[in-house]
Amino acid sequence: MEVKPKFLIKNGKRLDGRKVGEWREIKITTGVIPNADGSCQVDFGKTKVIAAVYGPRELHPKHMVLSDRALVRARYDMLSFSVEDRKRPGPGRREIEISKVIAEALRSVVMVEKFPRSVIDVFVTVIQADASTRIAGLNAASVALADAGIPMKGLVTGVAFGKIYDETGKGVMVADVFKPEDQWGEADIAYAKSIANDEVVLLQMDGDVTKKEFLEGKAMADKAIEYTYQEQVKALKAKYEGD
Amino acid sequence: MEVKPKFLIKNGKRLDGRKVGEWREIKITTGVIPNADGSCQVDFGKTKVIAAVYGPRELHPKHMVLSDRALVRARYDMLSFSVEDRKRPGPGRREIEISKVIAEALRSVVMVEKFPRSVIDVFVTVIQADASTRIAGLNAASVALADAGIPMKGLVTGVAFGKIYDETGKGVMVADVFKPEDQWGEADIAYAKSIANDEVVLLQMDGDVTKKEFLEGKAMADKAIEYTYQEQVKALKAKYEGD
Amino acid sequence: MEVKPKFLIKNGKRLDGRKVGEWREIKITTGVIPNADGSCQVDFGKTKVIAAVYGPRELHPKHMVLSDRALVRARYDMLSFSVEDRKRPGPGRREIEISKVIAEALRSVVMVEKFPRSVIDVFVTVIQADASTRIAGLNAASVALADAGIPMKGLVTGVAFGKIYDETGKGVMVADVFKPEDQWGEADIAYAKSIANDEVVLLQMDGDVTKKEFLEGKAMADKAIEYTYQEQVKALKAKYEGD
Amino acid sequence: MIDKVTLKLMNDSFKKGVRLDGRKLDEFRDITVETGVISKAEGSAMVSLGNSKVLVGVKVNAGEPYSDSPDSGVLMTGAELTAYSHDSFETGPPSPAAIEIARVVDRAIREAKIIDVSKLVIKSGEKVWLVFVDIYTINADGNIFDAATLGAMAALATAKLPIFKDGEIIRENLKDSLPVDGKVVSSTFVKVGESVLVDPTMQEESALDARLTIGIKDGNIVSLQKGGNHGFNDQEVEDMIDRSIVHSKKLLKALK
Amino acid sequence: MIDKVTLKLMNDSFKKGVRLDGRKLDEFRDITVETGVISKAEGSAMVSLGNSKVLVGVKVNAGEPYSDSPDSGVLMTGAELTAYSHDSFETGPPSPAAIEIARVVDRAIREAKIIDVSKLVIKSGEKVWLVFVDIYTINADGNIFDAATLGAMAALATAKLPIFKDGEIIRENLKDSLPVDGKVVSSTFVKVGESVLVDPTMQEESALDARLTIGIKDGNIVSLQKGGNHGFNDQEVEDMIDRSIVHSKKLLKALK
Amino acid sequence: MIDKVTLKLMNDSFKKGVRLDGRKLDEFRDITVETGVISKAEGSAMVSLGNSKVLVGVKVNAGEPYSDSPDSGVLMTGAELTAYSHDSFETGPPSPAAIEIARVVDRAIREAKIIDVSKLVIKSGEKVWLVFVDIYTINADGNIFDAATLGAMAALATAKLPIFKDGEIIRENLKDSLPVDGKVVSSTFVKVGESVLVDPTMQEESALDARLTIGIKDGNIVSLQKGGNHGFNDQEVEDMIDRSIVHSKKLLKALK
C-alpha cells in the first residue's frame, strides 16, 4: 500500500519534474506488428500501447453486418503484467467501457461508407501502464488505421489532463497526467479531438473541477494535442519515406 | 440468523393473523410496462411480481423455430434487492427450473398454432419476495398474455398451499403461504390450474404430507384460486373499460 | 496429504507386485452404451474408461463443416467422483488438451474422406482414475469407432510408460504406470501407435529421461501395446461372434 | 418429437391397455441397482431401469457451512444428461431438463430428511461436510427421474463418511457410514392422449402431454413435480398419488 | 436506427426549437422520484423520467475490504437494460451500453464523495460494509443515464445501515442511515444534426450523432462521459456545461 | 489450410533440402531474446524467432498454497494466441491450441525443476508466492512453442522476487532473484509429406502432417508433445531427439 504524497506539484514542478502544461516524451512507431494491415506503438513516457488494425474484412456473425457501411470495432485490453498487480486475462467491465469509447471516437473519422458490409477491427493493447493508456491507445489506433491505408477524414489525437494539489492543498490543472497524478489527483480527464473536423470525439472525467478549471486544462491539453498530432504525422511520413 | 418460531399457527390464527384458508390481499394491475405488448403486476401481500409479454415476434436463433406453432418462452428472475440477502444478478439453477415450469404451464392455454415460426416471450420479475413468487408470477404472466391480446383458451391461475405446525406440533394445511411459513413450515406446494380446461398445469412440492392432507390443502387452494381468477378478470376488464 | 514412498520399485518388484515390463489386467468390452453407434469400456487395472461414438452425423455449427471429409471430434472428461478429490463438472484446461491429442491420434486412422461434411463424435469418459486414463480412453475410442462400423486403416493402441526410482534412488523404466508411479515417479510418458501405419500417433511426456531410457521404456511399451492390440481385436471379434 | 404414425400406433395400443414394449400401462420396467461400483467415490450406484442406465456417485469434502446454518452439513446434487448417453443430448452447461432432474432428486432427499445434516458438522460455523451427489446418464431411455432417485438413494445409503484429522481428510479404511436414515423413492407418470403410463421410455416421453413425478417416503408424499405442456385433471392426480404409493413398495425392494 | 422520414421531421422541428413530443430543446421531461418502494432493500427508489422508469435498490452486505484500502467500505454499482423494458434489449450478461451506464453512475457518486467509505469499516483490514447499488430499467424510453443517477442518489440518501453483531447482520428496525453526504445529479445532452437536446427520448437517442453526460455537484463538474459516433465542437461543450449547472438545480428539487 | 499449388512447391523444394524461405530443413530462423522490456513485470522477455514475436512476462503475487502441498509456491502458465498477432486468430477464451502451448511450456519448466518452489514459501500452509508466467503472441509466424519456451525461460531467469512485509508486497528496489536454476529449451519439428523440418513458419505449419516438440535440459528429455493428424515412424522420433539435443546448445546461447 503506497502512501499518498503530501503534494503532487510544488513550486510549479510536478513529481517527475514537468511543468503544468508539459507532456512526457512521446514516441510513435508504425509497423510494429507485421501481420496486421496497420499497426503502431505509442509511448507516453512509461505508458506503452500498441494498436493493430485488421480490415476491411468479412464480418461474422452476419447479423452484425451493416448494409451501407463498415463496422468499426475496437477492443482495448491490457497485458496481465502491464500493471502493478497482475490483471486477470480477458476484458473486464473497465476494458469493455474503454473499448466502446475508443470505437466511437474512431468512427468519427473513418470513411465507413467506402466499405459496406465489412468490419475494420482495431486492437489496442496496453504493454505497460503509467496512466493515460486509453488516450495513448486511441492515438496509436488512429495511426494504425492510416498505416493500414483506411480512408479517413483525419487523425484522432488526444492528451489527458487533470487537476492535482500543490503543497498548499490548492488544485492546479496539468496536461498529460501520469500514474501518481491519476491515483492521487483530484481529476483525470481523458480528452481527444479530431483536428480535421474540429470536434471533441472523446471526453471522460473522474474528479471535481469548476468550469473555469476545466477550460483552463483543456486549453493546455490542446497544445499538447497539437504537438502529438505532428508526431503522428511524422511517424506516418517516416513509414512512407522508408518504403 | 433467524430463530425458528415455536408455532406457525395457534388457535387457528397464523403469524400474520390469517385463518387457514385465507389468502393475503391480492392486487392485480395491467399495463405497468408501457413498452411491452402486455404487462401485469401481481401483489400477494408483500410479494410483488411483474410480468411483461413481447410477441408474437421473430425468433432467433433460427434452429429453435417451430414450423407449426409459436414458441412460448418464459424467463423468471429476481431483482438483486428483492430478497433479504442480495441475489447475484442473472438466473441460477433455481430460476432456470422455475422458468421451465412457468413456460410449460402457460403453453397449456396459449393458442400457439395461430402464430407459427414466431416466439412469445414472457418475462417474470420478482420485485419483492415474500414467498409464492413463482405462483404470483404465473398469475401475472397469464394476465399479461391476455393484456397483449394473445389468443388463449383461458387464464392460468394459481395459489400456493402448505402445511405448518401449530402450538402442539401438529401439522395444519393452509392456503397462500408467506415467508415464515415457507421457511419454517413442513410443506410448500406451488399449484396452478387452467379453470377453462379444468386441468392442473403447475404442481411442485417440497415437504411431507399425507394424501389426505394434500387433498385438503388443494381444496382450500381451489377456493383461493376462484377468488384470484375473478381478480384477474377484473383487472383485464378495468383495462378495457379504461381504454 | 499422502507421504512420498521411499521407493517405487525394489528387487525388481513394483508397489503392486508387477515387474518392470508388466502391465495391469486389461479388460475390453464393447457395446456398453446401447444408444451409441459404437461404444467400448477399457479397464487397465482400476482405471476404467468408456468411449462412445456417434456418427457420421450432421455437423453444427455449419462453419466447422469440412467439404472434403468428416470432422473427427473428441471430448475427454472425468466423472466428478472418478478421482480422490471431487472434480468440478465440465472440462478444464487439462481435459481440453487431452481431448485435442486424442482427436489428432484418431484422425490418423479414420477414413475421413468417406464422409464429407459430417462429424464423427467421440466421447471419452473416465469412470475411475488410476493413471493412464487418456491412453485407456484412446484404446476404448479406437474400438468404439470400429464397433460403430466406421471405416478405419487400423486401430490405435497405446500403453503409457514411465521412470520410477528404486530403493537406491536409481531410475528404472517401467510399462503401464499406475497412480503412485504417476504421482511420485520421475517420468510419465503417454504413448500410442497405429500398428497398421507403423506410426507413433500420440506422444506426451512429463519428466526427465535420457534418450537411452526413453528408447528402453518405449520398447517395453511396444510389447504391452502388442498384447493390448490383441485384446482390442478379441473384444471386437467377441461382439461379431455374439451377433 | 414423435411422428404421427407412431403416435397413432401408441394411442391405439394404450387403449387396449398395452404399451409398444408389451408392458401394461401401470407397469415399471426391470430394475437393477448395483452399489459400490466406483471405489474412488465414498458411495456409488449403477441403476438400470430397462435400457436406461444411470451412474450416481457421492463425494464428501470438508468446507464452510452456509452462514445461515452454521450447524449443518451441506447436500449438493448435480445431474448431467450426458452427450454420450443419447444422440439428442448435447455437451455444454447443464440443460434446463438436467437442472430440473437434479433439483427434484435433491428436494426428495432433503424433504424426506434422508440425511441428518446436523451430524455432518466438523467444527460449528467453520467446517462441515459437503456431500456431493452427482448423477450421470450412461444410456438414456426415459424416466431418468426415477432412476436418478434410486441411484442417489442407493449411493447415499452405502456411502462412507471420511475422517477429518489434523487438517486433512482421510478416505481410506473408513468404517462410519454417512448419517442416512429412511428411504425415498419416486414414480413418474406421463399422460399421452387420454392414457396415463408409469415409467415412460424415451419414445413415450417424446409423445407426452403431461408428466408428474411423485416422491414417496413411508407412504407420505415428499415431493411433486409436474412437467409437460398440458395438464392433468383432479382425478388423474389423485389416481397417480395412489399408484405411486403402491409402486413405492416395489421400488424400495429394488434398493434391497 | 431511425428511418429517414422521421429523421427529417425531427430536424425540421428542432430548427423551430420544438421536439416531436412538444418539448423545447433544453427542457427535461416530468420527473418523479419515489423512495422506499422495496422493503427488502436497505434503500430503494423508483424514478420516472417521462415514460422511462428506473428502479434502483441498495443492499448492504458485510465482506472483505480491498487489500489496498483496508480502511474503506466498498461501493459497487451495476445496471441492467432489462429485456422486459424494451423490445430491442436482450437477456444475457450486461451489454457494453449497460456497463457504461453503471460505470458513469458509479464515478459520479464516487468522485462527488457522496458516500464516506471510511465510515463503512466494521473491523480494519478484515470486515467492511459492501454497498451494492443495482439499477434496473422497468420501462426504457431514453436517458437512462440521468434517471439512474437520480435513482441511485435517492436510494442511497434514504438507505439504512445494517448492524453487525456477533458475526451476524441485523437488518430489522434500523435507525442509522448510510453515511451519505451531498447530492450529485447528471444532465445528458444529445446532438442530432445541428441541434443539441437535453434529456433525449429513445427515439431521439436512435438519431443521435453525439452524446454528453455531465455530473454536477454544488455547481462543480464531477463526471463527464461522451458517447456517439460523432463529436461536439468546443462551443457546444461549453454551452452544455453551463446548461447542466442550470438543470442541476431542478434535478436536485426532484430529489426533494 | 494450404492450397495445393503451394504445397507442391514446398514438397518439391524440401526434396532438394531447401525451404521456401531459403533455410535448410534442420535450420532455425534467427533468434533474438531481449529481457527486462516491461518494468511493471517482475521479469519479462521479448523473443523474435524470424517473424514470430512473443512477449512473456512474470508477475509474482502472494496467495494460498494448494492444500496438498503446503510448503510449495505455485507456478501458473498462461498463453494467448492474440487476435492482433494473426488474421486467423480470434478473441475470446483461450483456444485449445493456446491451452496446449501454455501446458507444454509449463510442463517443460516444471519437470526440468527450473524453479525451486520450496523456496517460494512465505508462511507454511498459509502464504506462498504465486508465479504467473503469461505468454502473448505479438506477431505470429509459426513455432510459438519454442519462442514461448525461450521467452518464459528468459523472463524467469531475470525475474526479481518481491518482499512480503507487514502484510504487504513490496515490488520496488528488489535485489533477490526468483529461485531459478538451470535452463530448458525446446525444439519443434513438423513433418510435411516425407520431410521433417525444424522451427516451422506459419505457412509450413498450415501444411503439417505431424508435429513434435521436445524439451531438453542438460542433454536430457524433459518434455514431449506430439500434434497433428498423422504420425511419425520410430526412426523419425529417434532422429528428432538427436537433433533436438544438438539444437538445444544453440538455443541456450540465445538465452545468453
Short mmCIF file of N, CA and C in Angstrom, two decimals, chain B residues 117-156:
data_model
loop_
_atom_site.label_atom_id
_atom_site.label_comp_id
_atom_site.label_asym_id
_atom_site.label_seq_id
_atom_site.Cartn_x
_atom_site.Cartn_y
_atom_site.Cartn_z
N ARG B 117 -43.84 -20.30 -36.30
CA ARG B 117 -42.50 -19.75 -36.57
C ARG B 117 -42.16 -18.52 -35.73
N SER B 118 -43.03 -18.15 -34.79
CA SER B 118 -42.72 -16.95 -34.01
C SER B 118 -42.42 -17.32 -32.55
N VAL B 119 -42.08 -16.32 -31.77
CA VAL B 119 -41.85 -16.55 -30.34
C VAL B 119 -42.71 -15.57 -29.55
N ILE B 120 -43.21 -16.05 -28.41
CA ILE B 120 -43.88 -15.19 -27.45
C ILE B 120 -43.02 -15.22 -26.20
N ASP B 121 -42.42 -14.07 -25.87
CA ASP B 121 -41.51 -14.01 -24.74
C ASP B 121 -42.23 -13.49 -23.51
N VAL B 122 -42.12 -14.23 -22.43
CA VAL B 122 -42.76 -13.84 -21.17
C VAL B 122 -41.64 -13.61 -20.14
N PHE B 123 -41.57 -12.41 -19.60
CA PHE B 123 -40.57 -12.10 -18.59
C PHE B 123 -41.25 -11.91 -17.25
N VAL B 124 -40.85 -12.70 -16.27
CA VAL B 124 -41.43 -12.62 -14.94
C VAL B 124 -40.34 -12.13 -13.99
N THR B 125 -40.58 -11.02 -13.33
CA THR B 125 -39.55 -10.42 -12.49
C THR B 125 -40.08 -10.18 -11.09
N VAL B 126 -39.37 -10.75 -10.12
CA VAL B 126 -39.77 -10.57 -8.73
C VAL B 126 -39.17 -9.26 -8.23
N ILE B 127 -40.06 -8.37 -7.86
CA ILE B 127 -39.67 -7.05 -7.36
C ILE B 127 -39.43 -7.13 -5.85
N GLN B 128 -40.25 -7.89 -5.18
CA GLN B 128 -40.12 -8.09 -3.74
C GLN B 128 -40.66 -9.48 -3.39
N ALA B 129 -39.87 -10.21 -2.61
CA ALA B 129 -40.20 -11.62 -2.37
C ALA B 129 -40.67 -11.85 -0.96
N ASP B 130 -41.87 -12.42 -0.82
CA ASP B 130 -42.37 -12.86 0.48
C ASP B 130 -43.10 -14.19 0.30
N ALA B 131 -42.40 -15.14 -0.37
CA ALA B 131 -42.91 -16.49 -0.70
C ALA B 131 -43.94 -16.45 -1.83
N SER B 132 -44.17 -17.62 -2.44
CA SER B 132 -45.14 -17.78 -3.54
C SER B 132 -44.83 -16.91 -4.75
N THR B 133 -43.54 -16.59 -4.97
CA THR B 133 -43.22 -15.69 -6.08
C THR B 133 -43.49 -16.32 -7.44
N ARG B 134 -43.28 -17.65 -7.57
CA ARG B 134 -43.50 -18.25 -8.89
C ARG B 134 -44.97 -18.26 -9.24
N ILE B 135 -45.81 -18.45 -8.21
CA ILE B 135 -47.25 -18.50 -8.45
C ILE B 135 -47.78 -17.09 -8.74
N ALA B 136 -47.33 -16.13 -7.97
CA ALA B 136 -47.71 -14.74 -8.27
C ALA B 136 -47.27 -14.38 -9.68
N GLY B 137 -46.06 -14.81 -10.04
CA GLY B 137 -45.52 -14.53 -11.36
C GLY B 137 -46.32 -15.19 -12.47
N LEU B 138 -46.75 -16.42 -12.22
CA LEU B 138 -47.55 -17.13 -13.23
C LEU B 138 -48.90 -16.44 -13.41
N ASN B 139 -49.51 -16.02 -12.32
CA ASN B 139 -50.77 -15.26 -12.41
C ASN B 139 -50.57 -13.98 -13.22
N ALA B 140 -49.47 -13.30 -12.96
CA ALA B 140 -49.18 -12.06 -13.66
C ALA B 140 -48.93 -12.33 -15.14
N ALA B 141 -48.20 -13.40 -15.43
CA ALA B 141 -47.85 -13.73 -16.81
C ALA B 141 -49.10 -14.01 -17.61
N SER B 142 -50.02 -14.72 -16.99
CA SER B 142 -51.25 -15.11 -17.66
C SER B 142 -52.08 -13.87 -18.01
N VAL B 143 -52.15 -12.91 -17.09
CA VAL B 143 -52.88 -11.67 -17.37
C VAL B 143 -52.12 -10.83 -18.41
N ALA B 144 -50.79 -10.84 -18.34
CA ALA B 144 -50.01 -10.06 -19.30
C ALA B 144 -50.21 -10.60 -20.72
N LEU B 145 -50.33 -11.92 -20.85
CA LEU B 145 -50.59 -12.51 -22.17
C LEU B 145 -51.94 -12.02 -22.71
N ALA B 146 -52.95 -12.04 -21.84
CA ALA B 146 -54.26 -11.55 -22.26
C ALA B 146 -54.20 -10.07 -22.58
N ASP B 147 -53.46 -9.32 -21.76
CA ASP B 147 -53.29 -7.88 -21.98
C ASP B 147 -52.62 -7.61 -23.34
N ALA B 148 -51.77 -8.55 -23.77
CA ALA B 148 -51.09 -8.41 -25.06
C ALA B 148 -51.99 -8.83 -26.22
N GLY B 149 -53.18 -9.30 -25.89
CA GLY B 149 -54.11 -9.71 -26.94
C GLY B 149 -53.78 -11.05 -27.57
N ILE B 150 -52.98 -11.86 -26.89
CA ILE B 150 -52.65 -13.19 -27.41
C ILE B 150 -53.88 -14.09 -27.24
N PRO B 151 -54.32 -14.79 -28.28
CA PRO B 151 -55.48 -15.69 -28.13
C PRO B 151 -55.18 -16.83 -27.16
N MET B 152 -56.07 -17.02 -26.20
CA MET B 152 -55.86 -18.03 -25.17
C MET B 152 -57.15 -18.81 -24.92
N LYS B 153 -57.00 -20.07 -24.49
CA LYS B 153 -58.17 -20.86 -24.12
C LYS B 153 -58.73 -20.41 -22.77
N GLY B 154 -57.95 -19.64 -22.04
CA GLY B 154 -58.38 -19.18 -20.72
C GLY B 154 -57.16 -18.72 -19.97
N LEU B 155 -57.37 -18.28 -18.75
CA LEU B 155 -56.24 -17.83 -17.93
C LEU B 155 -55.67 -19.00 -17.15
N VAL B 156 -54.48 -18.83 -16.65
CA VAL B 156 -53.89 -19.76 -15.70
C VAL B 156 -53.88 -19.05 -14.36
#
